[in-house]
Every structure is written in structure tokens, then in C-alpha cells.
């Protein structure tokens, strides 16, 4: 282990990126970007999806060679050819997608590629590897079992293993790409605690985020990127959410919207005593009843994994129902096929856009057709009208500002936020009576989130019924007219989202009843 | 591969629930997986015991005679002999597939080395030199396969089939050119190494009175297990097949690890092919050649052995044992069953075993091309 720790501290910045330009075919991902990161500080790199944050950090980590500009680490100009060079210079990166080998243990993963050896390299010194890992995690106050297999531990622990992996290789500067995207609020707080521990011991942290609040909570300094350019660096103390949002998006953003009172009409979706078992035969949804009316948004809040996914899939027709009934505008849809549900006016924004929302290898024209491939005006007598399909995709791209605005691009080539906008656009364009939206803004930047929220509000004022599931509390709270809290497969309560406080919701999400009565009565009206 | 930065995002999104599911049934699945293999082992043992009891009760019945055949020194030594090429190919296959390259061309590697070894021995007059030439030939073919798959991103299954077809055509053709027949001349067989005293143990004595390749096979199984589980290289091989990007970002060149693993499969298959040919002293190239599917059985063997060299040895011995019994049943006419039916025993066993075992954990990235720096 080559942990240089306290040595070599100078007044110079830990990292200085000077005029970095990085072009990809057709895109300038980084355009003359500057970044200065003080040693021992936490620096947030804030920007919308596609702003070029990941690209910039990949340049610093040696994955990309910049077309122009200098990378200066510790006052020394560097020319990294590969991550190996960056690691040798004390720069470590934790990618958004963890680079861990699932069936291997924590220790095996941390030491991968740097295994301590004995007997002239004929054997891994497993005791020493384990000891080093234990020492390292104790030193930074991490609580990880060195012998656990990666596939058996949660995402939070996996992230720590990634951090330890970088530290084990002697990293002084740690880059984390969207580290909070996969964590629960509790884990996010722990991660920020880890940041403090690390900077206290002289490490420097750069973390990428598009969440304003996180940047303000965890960072000392914040650099904002927009469309590949640096728009500014400011101290977290001087920053406000409004100011940051404006820098990010380039215009003023309304973070809280007032909307007209609901004027609900007839019941569109009616779910009675629904019971759904998950793949293991455990009751994931237990006797849930709800109804959604025209011109109303019914929200479901809860900690992920409490049956929301199964409930939504059962309603969408992707999962078999084990008890109870689902009716769509009076029509019994309990055992109806996906196609019949779509034809009956149901739109569905799935939780995982890449798994079930898009075919990644198809272009946007074909993806825009999904779910309507059998129906007019796109199909007649089994023949697809590709011109109509193309026009349709172009409309979605234009209306939802999907970038790049090229319907011949493969879905896989779009950034996550743009993929999501396209899926939402396709589903909302069905002229639905009912929209089932599961985490519609997950992984989406502020600007696009605002846009999607506006569209949901439009649907509502248009008299459509919306069932909204989200783990973002502010989202469900601000959009819903009635809000159910789900815990271990059942609704704990249905509350008025305007009257309930975040604390009360927190208690409900943990399966407890708060003292004050926030219920709006019957679970289904 | 659509592995850009964003696919990672969504994978991570779904990651949490997926993880929970995986930990939830980890133990159950483990038990189930174990029970499949355990079942086969127990069934084999039970069958032998049953035969044994019957044999003691009625030594002259057909069951009693069957036991006499199954449990005999000569069956064991035939089993070992038949196992050698399969085990070498299987261990080579383990290395390749664990590193992420599915080498379905093991059959072809066995064929090419069987012929080359005989030809080499014939030309040089030395069996050792023949062995080296056989190994060289199959390693060269494996290297071509590796370049095509790793460098030129060819589909591994198609390239593997090509390896088999090339060898299947080339070896008999070369034999035809050199010897005027698909079968080569005879170059003599390998003698046995007899270890004094131990060789006299009843039944198990066969283990100590065998041709050199048999001993080499046991050493190789142990060595392969050690390399895969105890050395850094073995760990890299596993990582290359499970999550090549993790290995790459850890600073290890994935392609090099994969090249090494495929070359190892070439070397080991080369030894197996040479041992097969030296066992009868010539190469026969009619029809499916003398290799006759052993390379494919090797794939089944390592899958059944769950990529563990020891497991592969065990399952190979099971198949080879059945094959040995089958061969001897043909000559003895015990059960009054037609030969052609008896000959199918090992293959029926393969199908039954595969159906029973069901779940083998295939390396996550097996069969996928990996390009470094593709973010
Ligand atoms: N490997 C690549 N090839 C082509 N374009 C890319 C590549 N990586 C990123 N881009 C493009 O560069 C821009 C910036 O992307 P990225 O750095 O991933 O943004 P961020 O991390 O801020 O969301 C986007 O338009 C993206 O499509
Ligand atoms: Mg990014």
C-alpha cells in the first residue's frame, strides 16, 4: 500500500484542469473547461445530464485524452494515457456503475490487480490482503465485512468498497460520479459523513451531482457546468438553490409550482383488495385498494422495495395477480393483456427505462412505435407506415426536447435523462385516460424534471387520471392530490399531501402512525 | 455492447431491488445447485451399492456379472485412459470460459493435436517431440481463434465451430496427403509407469499402473485448481469473465488475460489430443475422427463440474466410466440388449445429468467482447 497520507501537502491545488476541450463525433462534450480543486476540500461538480461532467472527470482519470488543455495534479502537469497513470499520480475514480466483481469477496475486489503476493508470486498472500483491508477500513471508520461477497451486500456497502479500492491504490484525490443516485437518504447522509472523515485525513473529493441540495450540503465549493462549459465556481456558503438552478439551466426555474385545485371526475382506475406475490412467492402487495379519478393525481410514496414495483406492474399488466380485481373505467382488466390495457387507454412509464421502456438497439423511430405497432395510424393490415412512425418520433423529440434531436439515433446512444424524456413523451402522447408513472424523473436533471412535472400537471388539468409512484418525497408531495404511503405491501394511510409534513411522511414510510391525524379517511374513495 | 455511461445509470437504478432478491435466494439457490450435483453423486453411489449387494447375494446372476464388470481394475484403468483427453480439454475450456471466451472449438484442438502429435512422432522418431509438436499445433490454432475473437470481435460460438470444422477437414486431409489414407501409420504406444506395491492394491491399483498422461492429468487438475483459486493470475481470469471493466479499471489488461487463458486451453487440449493418439499409436481420421465428440463432452464435463477442475475430473470420470462399461458390455452380451442401445449409455447419461444439474453459474461476461476505454 502506498498511502501518502499527510505528506506532500502544499499550498497548490490538488487538481487544476486548465482549458480542457474534449470532442466526440458531433458533440463538444467539454468546451474550454476550467476546474480548480483545493486540497482537502469537497468539490461538487454540478450540471444537468449531458453537461459534460462525466467526460471531464474521465479526462482527469486518464480514460479520455483531452483534445486541448492541461491536467495539473499537485502542481505537476500530467499526461495520463490510462487510468493506471492517474492511479499512480494519486487520482482514483468511483464510477456511476460500480466496477466490482459480484461473486468475489470484498477483499478480493479491493486488492484486484494489486494482490499482495508471496512465494515469488506463486500465491496470493490472502492473510496480508485481508489485514490490509481491515486496517484501511478501520482507519477511515468504514464498516465493511472483508469476507462478504459483493453480491450479498447492499449498494451502500458496494460503494464503500469502491472507495476503499481507490484508497488501497493510494488515491489522494477521489472522484465520485453521481454517488448518491443509488442510495437511500440514510445512506446519503452516511456517505457525506465518509467525505468528512476522508477530507479530515487530507484527501480531496470531487463528486458529480445534479442535485442542488446535495451540492450545498456536502461540498465546500461548487463548480457548475452547462452544455460543456464552466459557468462558474462558488463557495457552498454563498450558494442558494435558486441561484444554482439558474446557473445550471441558464434560465430561472420555478422550484415550487402552485396549481389549481383538483376537480376530479369519474373513477378511471379502481383496484380492489389486490394481492400480488413476488418471484419468490412472498406477498409483495397485500390487499391493496385504491381508485384514481379523472383529473386527479394519486401518489404512492414509500421506501423502495415495499411493493410499489409489484403493484405498478400488476396494474400495468406485467405481473400476474394473485387476488383481488383491477378495473379500468368499469371494465374488468384483472387478467387483461398488455395490449388490451393499452387499447383501453392506459399509458405506462416504467421504473427502468432501459429494461422495459426502450429497446436500446433500436432507433427512436422504432422505439416511438412501441406499444402502438399494431394500431392506426402506424399500422394497417399488418404493414407499418414508417413515415407516420418517423413523424411521430420527431414530434416527441421536438416537444420533449430530446437531445440529440435525431430520430435515427439508437436509444442506447442517448443519455439517461434524454431516454427518460423520450419514454415519457411516447407514453403521454398516447392520449391516455390513465397514466401509470413509476419514478418518472429518476436520473433526470432539474430542467427536464421540471418539464416532466409540468406535463403531469397538464395531464391532470386535461382530465386524465394519473397514478404516480416515486421515492422522491417532494415530487409526490407537490404533484399528488391524494397520497398513499406504502409499507411492506400495504397502504399505511392515505393523506392530504398539502397538509402532511415531511416528518409525518417519514414515520408513515417506516410503518408507524404519527400522532397528528393526517388521514383523508378511506383508503379508496 | 451498449455499455455507455448511461446504461450504468439505469443498471444502478434497478440495482437495489435486484440485490435484495439475490441475497434473498442466495442460500436457497446454493442448496438447490448443490443438490443437483449431490443427487448425481448419490445416485451413482447408490446404484453401485445396489449392484454390489446383488452381486454378493447372487454372484452368477446377470446383475452380479454386471457388478463384476463395473467394479474392476480393468474398467477403472479404461476409465482413466478414456478420461485423459476429455479432462485436459475440459480444463482448457475452464480457463478460456472463465476468462470470458467460450471455446467451443476444443474438439478441433484435440483433432489437430492428435494428428500433429502422431505425425511429429513419426518424423522425429520421438514421442516427446511428437507431443510437443501436437501441443504446438493446437496452441497455434487456439491463438488464431483468440485473435479472431479478441482482436477482431468475431462471434465466439461461430469462431469455435470454425475451429472444429477446420481441424475436422485439415487433419484427415493432411493424413491423406502424407500417408495416403485418413488413418496414419502406427508410431507405437506409450508404456505404463508402474509404481511398485501401490499398483498391487486391489481395484485402486489401476491408479498406480497407468500411462504417463494419466499421472499428468491428476497433476494438471490439481495445478489448475491452484492457479485459478490461489494465484493473482487466476483471480484475473475470473474477473475477466465476470466483470472485465472492473479488471480493466484495476489496471490489468483484459485482452492479455484472455489471450493467456485461450492459449492455455490450446496447450492443454494439445496434451489431451496427443495422449489420445499415443494411446492407440495412430491417428484415425474417418468420420468424426478418433476424437469423436470428446471435445464436446469436455464442455459438458466442465459445466457439470461448475468450472471447477476437480468437478470436471469427477464428471469426466463418470462419463468415461459409463463409456468403459458400455464397451465391455458390448463384448459380453450380459443383459441381452442390442449393442447399439448399449452404446448410447454415456450420451443418455449426459442428458440426464444436464437435466438434473440444471443451474450452472456461467461467468457473467462469457461470450461478450470487451473493448477497453469504451465508456
Ligand atoms: N463516448 C462518447 N461518445 C460520444 N459522445 C459522448 C460520449 N460520452 C459522452 N458523450 C456526449 O458528451 C456529452 C456529455 O456527456 P457526459 O459527460 O456523460 O455528461 P454528464 O455526465 O454531465 O451527464 C453528451 O452529449 C454525451 O452524449
Ligand atoms: Mg454523467
Coordinates of N, CA and C in Angstrom, one line a residue, chain A residues 359-502:
Chain A
X359 N -36.1 -0.3 -26.4 CA -35.2 -1.3 -27.0 C -33.9 -0.6 -27.3
X360 N -32.8 -0.8 -26.6 CA -31.7 0.0 -26.7 C -31.0 0.0 -28.0
X361 N -31.2 -1.1 -28.8 CA -30.5 -1.2 -30.1 C -31.4 -0.6 -31.2
X362 N -32.6 -0.2 -30.9 CA -33.5 0.3 -31.9 C -33.3 1.8 -32.0
X363 N -33.6 2.4 -33.1 CA -33.6 3.9 -33.2 C -34.8 4.4 -32.6
X364 N -34.9 5.8 -32.5 CA -36.0 6.4 -31.9 C -37.3 6.2 -32.6
X365 N -37.2 6.0 -34.0 CA -38.4 5.8 -34.8 C -39.1 4.6 -34.3
X366 N -38.3 3.5 -34.2 CA -38.9 2.2 -33.8 C -39.4 2.3 -32.3
X367 N -38.5 2.9 -31.5 CA -38.9 3.0 -30.1 C -40.2 3.8 -29.9
X368 N -40.4 4.8 -30.7 CA -41.6 5.6 -30.5 C -42.8 4.9 -30.9
X369 N -42.6 3.8 -31.7 CA -43.7 3.0 -32.1 C -44.2 1.9 -31.1
X370 N -43.3 1.7 -30.2 CA -43.6 0.6 -29.2 C -44.9 0.8 -28.5
X371 N -45.7 -0.3 -28.5 CA -47.0 -0.2 -27.9 C -48.1 0.3 -28.8
X372 N -47.7 0.9 -30.0 CA -48.7 1.3 -30.9 C -48.4 0.6 -32.3
X373 N -47.5 -0.4 -32.3 CA -47.1 -1.0 -33.5 C -48.3 -1.7 -34.3
X374 N -49.3 -2.0 -33.5 CA -50.5 -2.7 -34.1 C -51.6 -1.8 -34.5
X375 N -51.5 -0.5 -34.1 CA -52.7 0.3 -34.2 C -52.5 1.4 -35.2
X376 N -53.7 1.9 -35.7 CA -53.6 3.1 -36.6 C -53.1 4.3 -35.8
X377 N -52.5 5.3 -36.3 CA -52.3 5.4 -37.8 C -51.0 4.7 -38.2
X378 N -50.3 4.0 -37.3 CA -49.0 3.5 -37.6 C -49.0 2.1 -38.4
X379 N -50.1 1.4 -38.2 CA -50.2 0.1 -38.8 C -51.5 -0.1 -39.5
X380 N -51.4 -0.8 -40.6 CA -52.7 -1.1 -41.3 C -52.5 -2.4 -42.0
X381 N -53.3 -3.4 -41.7 CA -53.2 -4.7 -42.3 C -51.9 -5.3 -42.1
X382 N -51.3 -5.1 -41.0 CA -50.0 -5.8 -40.6 C -48.9 -5.1 -41.3
X383 N -49.1 -3.9 -41.9 CA -47.9 -3.3 -42.5 C -47.7 -2.0 -41.8
X384 N -46.5 -1.7 -41.5 CA -46.2 -0.5 -40.7 C -45.9 0.7 -41.6
X385 N -46.5 1.8 -41.3 CA -46.3 3.0 -42.0 C -45.2 3.8 -41.4
X386 N -44.0 3.6 -42.0 CA -42.8 4.1 -41.3 C -42.7 5.6 -41.4
X387 N -43.4 6.2 -42.4 CA -43.4 7.7 -42.4 C -44.1 8.3 -41.2
X388 N -45.3 7.6 -41.0 CA -46.1 8.1 -39.8 C -45.3 7.9 -38.5
X389 N -44.6 6.8 -38.4 CA -43.8 6.5 -37.2 C -42.7 7.5 -37.0
X390 N -42.0 7.8 -38.1 CA -41.0 8.8 -38.1 C -41.5 10.2 -37.6
X391 N -42.6 10.5 -38.2 CA -43.2 11.8 -37.9 C -43.5 11.8 -36.4
X392 N -44.1 10.7 -35.9 CA -44.5 10.6 -34.5 C -43.2 10.8 -33.6
X393 N -42.2 10.1 -34.0 CA -40.9 10.2 -33.2 C -40.4 11.6 -33.2
X394 N -40.5 12.2 -34.4 CA -40.0 13.6 -34.5 C -40.8 14.5 -33.6
X395 N -42.1 14.3 -33.5 CA -42.9 15.1 -32.7 C -42.5 15.0 -31.2
X396 N -42.3 13.8 -30.8 CA -41.9 13.5 -29.4 C -40.6 14.2 -29.1
X397 N -39.6 14.0 -30.0 CA -38.3 14.6 -29.8 C -38.4 16.1 -29.7
X398 N -39.2 16.7 -30.6 CA -39.3 18.2 -30.6 C -40.0 18.7 -29.3
X399 N -41.2 18.0 -29.0 CA -41.9 18.5 -27.9 C -41.2 18.3 -26.5
X400 N -40.5 17.2 -26.4 CA -39.9 16.9 -25.1 C -38.4 17.3 -25.1
X401 N -38.0 17.9 -26.1 CA -36.6 18.4 -26.2 C -35.6 17.3 -26.0
X402 N -35.8 16.3 -26.7 CA -34.8 15.1 -26.6 C -33.6 15.5 -27.4
X403 N -32.5 15.3 -26.7 CA -31.2 15.6 -27.4 C -30.3 14.4 -27.5
X404 N -29.6 14.2 -28.6 CA -29.6 15.0 -29.8 C -30.9 14.8 -30.5
X405 N -31.4 15.8 -31.3 CA -32.7 15.7 -31.9 C -32.6 14.9 -33.2
X406 N -32.3 13.7 -33.1 CA -32.0 12.9 -34.3 C -32.8 11.5 -34.1
X407 N -33.9 11.3 -34.8 CA -34.7 10.1 -34.6 C -34.0 8.9 -35.1
X408 N -32.9 9.0 -35.9 CA -32.2 7.8 -36.3 C -31.2 7.3 -35.4
X409 N -31.0 8.1 -34.3 CA -30.0 7.6 -33.3 C -30.6 6.4 -32.5
X410 N -29.7 5.5 -32.2 CA -30.1 4.4 -31.4 C -30.4 4.9 -30.0
X411 N -31.4 4.3 -29.3 CA -31.7 4.7 -28.0 C -30.5 4.6 -27.0
X412 N -29.7 3.6 -27.3 CA -28.5 3.5 -26.4 C -27.6 4.7 -26.4
X413 N -27.6 5.4 -27.5 CA -26.7 6.5 -27.6 C -27.1 7.8 -26.9
X414 N -28.4 7.7 -26.4 CA -28.8 8.9 -25.7 C -28.4 8.8 -24.2
X415 N -28.3 10.0 -23.6 CA -28.0 10.0 -22.1 C -29.3 9.5 -21.4
X416 N -29.1 9.1 -20.2 CA -30.3 8.6 -19.4 C -31.4 9.6 -19.3
X417 N -31.1 10.8 -19.1 CA -32.2 11.8 -19.0 C -33.0 11.9 -20.3
X418 N -32.3 11.9 -21.4 CA -32.9 12.0 -22.7 C -33.7 10.8 -23.0
X419 N -33.2 9.6 -22.6 CA -34.0 8.4 -22.8 C -35.3 8.5 -22.0
X420 N -35.2 9.0 -20.8 CA -36.4 9.1 -20.0 C -37.4 10.1 -20.6
X421 N -36.9 11.2 -21.1 CA -37.8 12.2 -21.7 C -38.5 11.5 -22.9
X422 N -37.8 10.7 -23.6 CA -38.4 10.1 -24.8 C -39.5 9.1 -24.4
X423 N -39.2 8.3 -23.4 CA -40.2 7.4 -22.9 C -41.5 8.1 -22.4
X424 N -41.2 9.1 -21.6 CA -42.4 9.9 -21.1 C -43.2 10.5 -22.2
X425 N -42.4 11.0 -23.2 CA -43.1 11.7 -24.3 C -44.0 10.6 -25.1
X426 N -43.4 9.5 -25.3 CA -44.2 8.5 -26.0 C -45.4 8.1 -25.3
X427 N -45.3 7.8 -24.0 CA -46.4 7.4 -23.2 C -47.5 8.5 -23.1
X428 N -47.1 9.7 -22.8 CA -48.1 10.8 -22.7 C -48.7 11.1 -24.0
X429 N -48.1 10.7 -25.1 CA -48.7 11.0 -26.4 C -49.7 10.0 -26.8
X430 N -50.0 9.0 -26.0 CA -51.0 8.0 -26.4 C -52.4 8.5 -26.2
X431 N -52.6 9.7 -25.7 CA -53.9 10.2 -25.5 C -54.6 9.3 -24.4
X432 N -53.9 9.1 -23.3 CA -54.4 8.1 -22.3 C -55.5 8.6 -21.4
X433 N -56.3 7.7 -21.0 CA -57.2 8.0 -19.9 C -56.5 7.9 -18.5
X434 N -55.6 6.9 -18.5 CA -54.9 6.7 -17.2 C -53.4 6.6 -17.5
X435 N -52.6 7.4 -16.7 CA -51.2 7.2 -16.9 C -50.6 6.6 -15.6
X436 N -49.9 5.5 -15.7 CA -49.2 4.9 -14.6 C -47.8 5.3 -14.7
X437 N -47.3 6.1 -13.8 CA -45.9 6.6 -14.0 C -45.1 6.2 -12.7
X438 N -44.0 5.4 -13.0 CA -43.2 4.9 -11.9 C -41.9 5.6 -12.0
X439 N -41.6 6.4 -11.0 CA -40.3 7.1 -10.9 C -40.0 7.9 -12.2
X440 N -41.0 8.7 -12.6 CA -40.8 9.3 -14.0 C -39.6 10.3 -14.1
X441 N -39.0 10.7 -13.0 CA -37.9 11.6 -13.1 C -36.6 11.0 -12.5
X442 N -36.6 9.7 -12.4 CA -35.4 9.1 -11.8 C -34.2 9.3 -12.8
X443 N -33.1 9.9 -12.2 CA -31.9 10.0 -13.1 C -32.1 11.2 -14.1
X444 N -33.1 12.0 -13.9 CA -33.3 13.1 -14.8 C -32.9 14.4 -14.2
X445 N -32.3 15.3 -15.0 CA -31.8 16.6 -14.5 C -32.9 17.5 -14.1
X446 N -32.5 18.6 -13.5 CA -33.5 19.6 -12.9 C -34.4 20.1 -14.0
X447 N -33.8 20.6 -15.1 CA -34.6 21.2 -16.2 C -35.6 20.2 -16.7
X448 N -35.2 19.0 -17.0 CA -36.1 18.0 -17.6 C -37.2 17.6 -16.5
X449 N -36.7 17.5 -15.3 CA -37.7 17.2 -14.2 C -38.8 18.2 -14.2
X450 N -38.4 19.4 -14.2 CA -39.4 20.5 -14.2 C -40.4 20.3 -15.4
X451 N -39.8 20.0 -16.5 CA -40.6 19.8 -17.7 C -41.6 18.6 -17.6
X452 N -41.1 17.5 -17.1 CA -42.0 16.3 -16.9 C -43.1 16.6 -15.9
X453 N -42.7 17.3 -14.8 CA -43.7 17.7 -13.8 C -44.8 18.6 -14.4
X454 N -44.4 19.5 -15.3 CA -45.4 20.3 -16.0 C -46.3 19.5 -16.8
X455 N -45.8 18.5 -17.5 CA -46.6 17.7 -18.3 C -47.6 16.9 -17.5
X456 N -47.1 16.4 -16.3 CA -48.1 15.7 -15.5 C -49.2 16.6 -15.0
X457 N -48.8 17.8 -14.7 CA -49.9 18.8 -14.3 C -50.8 19.0 -15.5
X458 N -50.3 19.1 -16.7 CA -51.2 19.3 -17.9 C -52.1 18.1 -18.0
X459 N -51.6 16.9 -17.8 CA -52.5 15.7 -17.9 C -53.7 15.8 -17.0
X460 N -53.3 16.3 -15.8 CA -54.3 16.4 -14.7 C -55.4 17.4 -15.1
X461 N -54.9 18.6 -15.5 CA -55.9 19.6 -15.8 C -56.7 19.3 -17.1
X462 N -56.1 18.3 -17.9 CA -56.8 17.8 -19.1 C -57.9 16.8 -18.7
X463 N -58.0 16.5 -17.5 CA -59.0 15.5 -17.0 C -58.5 14.0 -17.1
X464 N -57.3 13.8 -17.1 CA -56.8 12.4 -17.2 C -56.5 12.0 -15.8
X465 N -56.5 10.7 -15.6 CA -56.1 10.1 -14.2 C -54.7 9.7 -14.2
X466 N -54.0 10.0 -13.1 CA -52.6 9.7 -13.1 C -52.3 9.0 -11.8
X467 N -51.6 7.8 -11.9 CA -51.1 7.1 -10.7 C -49.6 7.3 -10.7
X468 N -49.1 7.9 -9.7 CA -47.7 8.3 -9.7 C -47.0 7.6 -8.5
X469 N -45.9 6.9 -8.8 CA -45.1 6.3 -7.8 C -43.7 6.9 -7.8
X470 N -43.2 7.4 -6.7 CA -41.9 8.0 -6.7 C -41.3 7.8 -5.3
X471 N -40.0 7.7 -5.3 CA -39.3 7.7 -4.0 C -38.8 9.1 -3.6
X472 N -39.1 10.1 -4.5 CA -38.7 11.5 -4.2 C -39.9 12.1 -3.5
X473 N -39.8 12.4 -2.2 CA -40.9 12.9 -1.5 C -41.4 14.2 -2.0
X474 N -40.5 15.1 -2.3 CA -41.0 16.4 -2.8 C -41.8 16.3 -4.1
X475 N -41.4 15.3 -4.9 CA -42.1 15.1 -6.1 C -43.6 14.6 -5.9
X476 N -43.7 13.5 -5.2 CA -45.1 13.0 -4.9 C -45.9 14.0 -4.1
X477 N -45.2 14.7 -3.2 CA -46.0 15.7 -2.4 C -46.5 16.8 -3.2
X478 N -45.7 17.3 -4.1 CA -46.1 18.5 -4.9 C -47.1 18.2 -6.0
X479 N -47.0 17.0 -6.5 CA -47.9 16.6 -7.7 C -49.2 16.0 -7.3
X480 N -49.2 15.3 -6.2 CA -50.4 14.4 -5.9 C -51.5 15.2 -5.3
X481 N -52.7 14.7 -5.6 CA -53.9 15.2 -4.9 C -54.2 14.4 -3.6
X482 N -54.0 13.1 -3.8 CA -54.1 12.2 -2.6 C -52.8 11.4 -2.6
X483 N -52.3 11.1 -1.4 CA -51.0 10.5 -1.3 C -51.1 9.3 -0.4
X484 N -50.9 8.1 -1.0 CA -50.9 6.9 -0.2 C -49.4 6.5 0.2
X485 N -49.2 6.0 1.4 CA -47.9 5.6 1.9 C -47.9 4.1 2.0
X486 N -47.0 3.5 1.3 CA -47.0 2.0 1.2 C -45.8 1.5 2.1
X487 N -46.1 0.5 2.9 CA -45.1 -0.1 3.7 C -45.4 -1.6 3.8
X488 N -44.3 -2.4 3.4 CA -44.4 -3.8 3.4 C -45.7 -4.3 2.7
X489 N -46.0 -3.7 1.5 CA -47.0 -4.2 0.7 C -48.4 -3.7 1.0
X490 N -48.6 -2.9 2.0 CA -49.9 -2.4 2.3 C -49.8 -0.9 2.5
X491 N -51.0 -0.3 2.2 CA -51.1 1.2 2.5 C -51.2 1.4 4.0
X492 N -50.3 2.2 4.5 CA -50.4 2.6 5.9 C -51.5 3.6 6.1
X493 N -51.6 4.5 5.1 CA -52.5 5.6 5.2 C -52.6 6.3 3.9
X494 N -53.7 7.0 3.7 CA -53.8 7.9 2.6 C -54.0 9.3 3.1
X495 N -53.1 10.2 2.7 CA -53.0 11.5 3.4 C -53.2 12.7 2.3
X496 N -53.5 13.8 2.9 CA -53.5 15.0 2.0 C -52.1 15.6 1.9
X497 N -51.6 15.6 0.7 CA -50.2 15.9 0.5 C -49.9 17.4 0.9
X498 N -50.9 18.2 0.9 CA -50.6 19.6 1.3 C -50.5 19.8 2.8
X499 N -51.3 18.9 3.5 CA -51.3 19.1 4.9 C -50.2 18.3 5.7
X500 N -49.7 17.3 5.1 CA -48.8 16.4 5.8 C -47.4 17.0 5.7
X501 N -46.7 16.8 6.8 CA -45.3 17.3 6.9 C -44.3 16.1 6.5
X502 N -43.1 16.5 6.2 CA -42.1 15.5 5.8 C -41.9 14.5 6.9

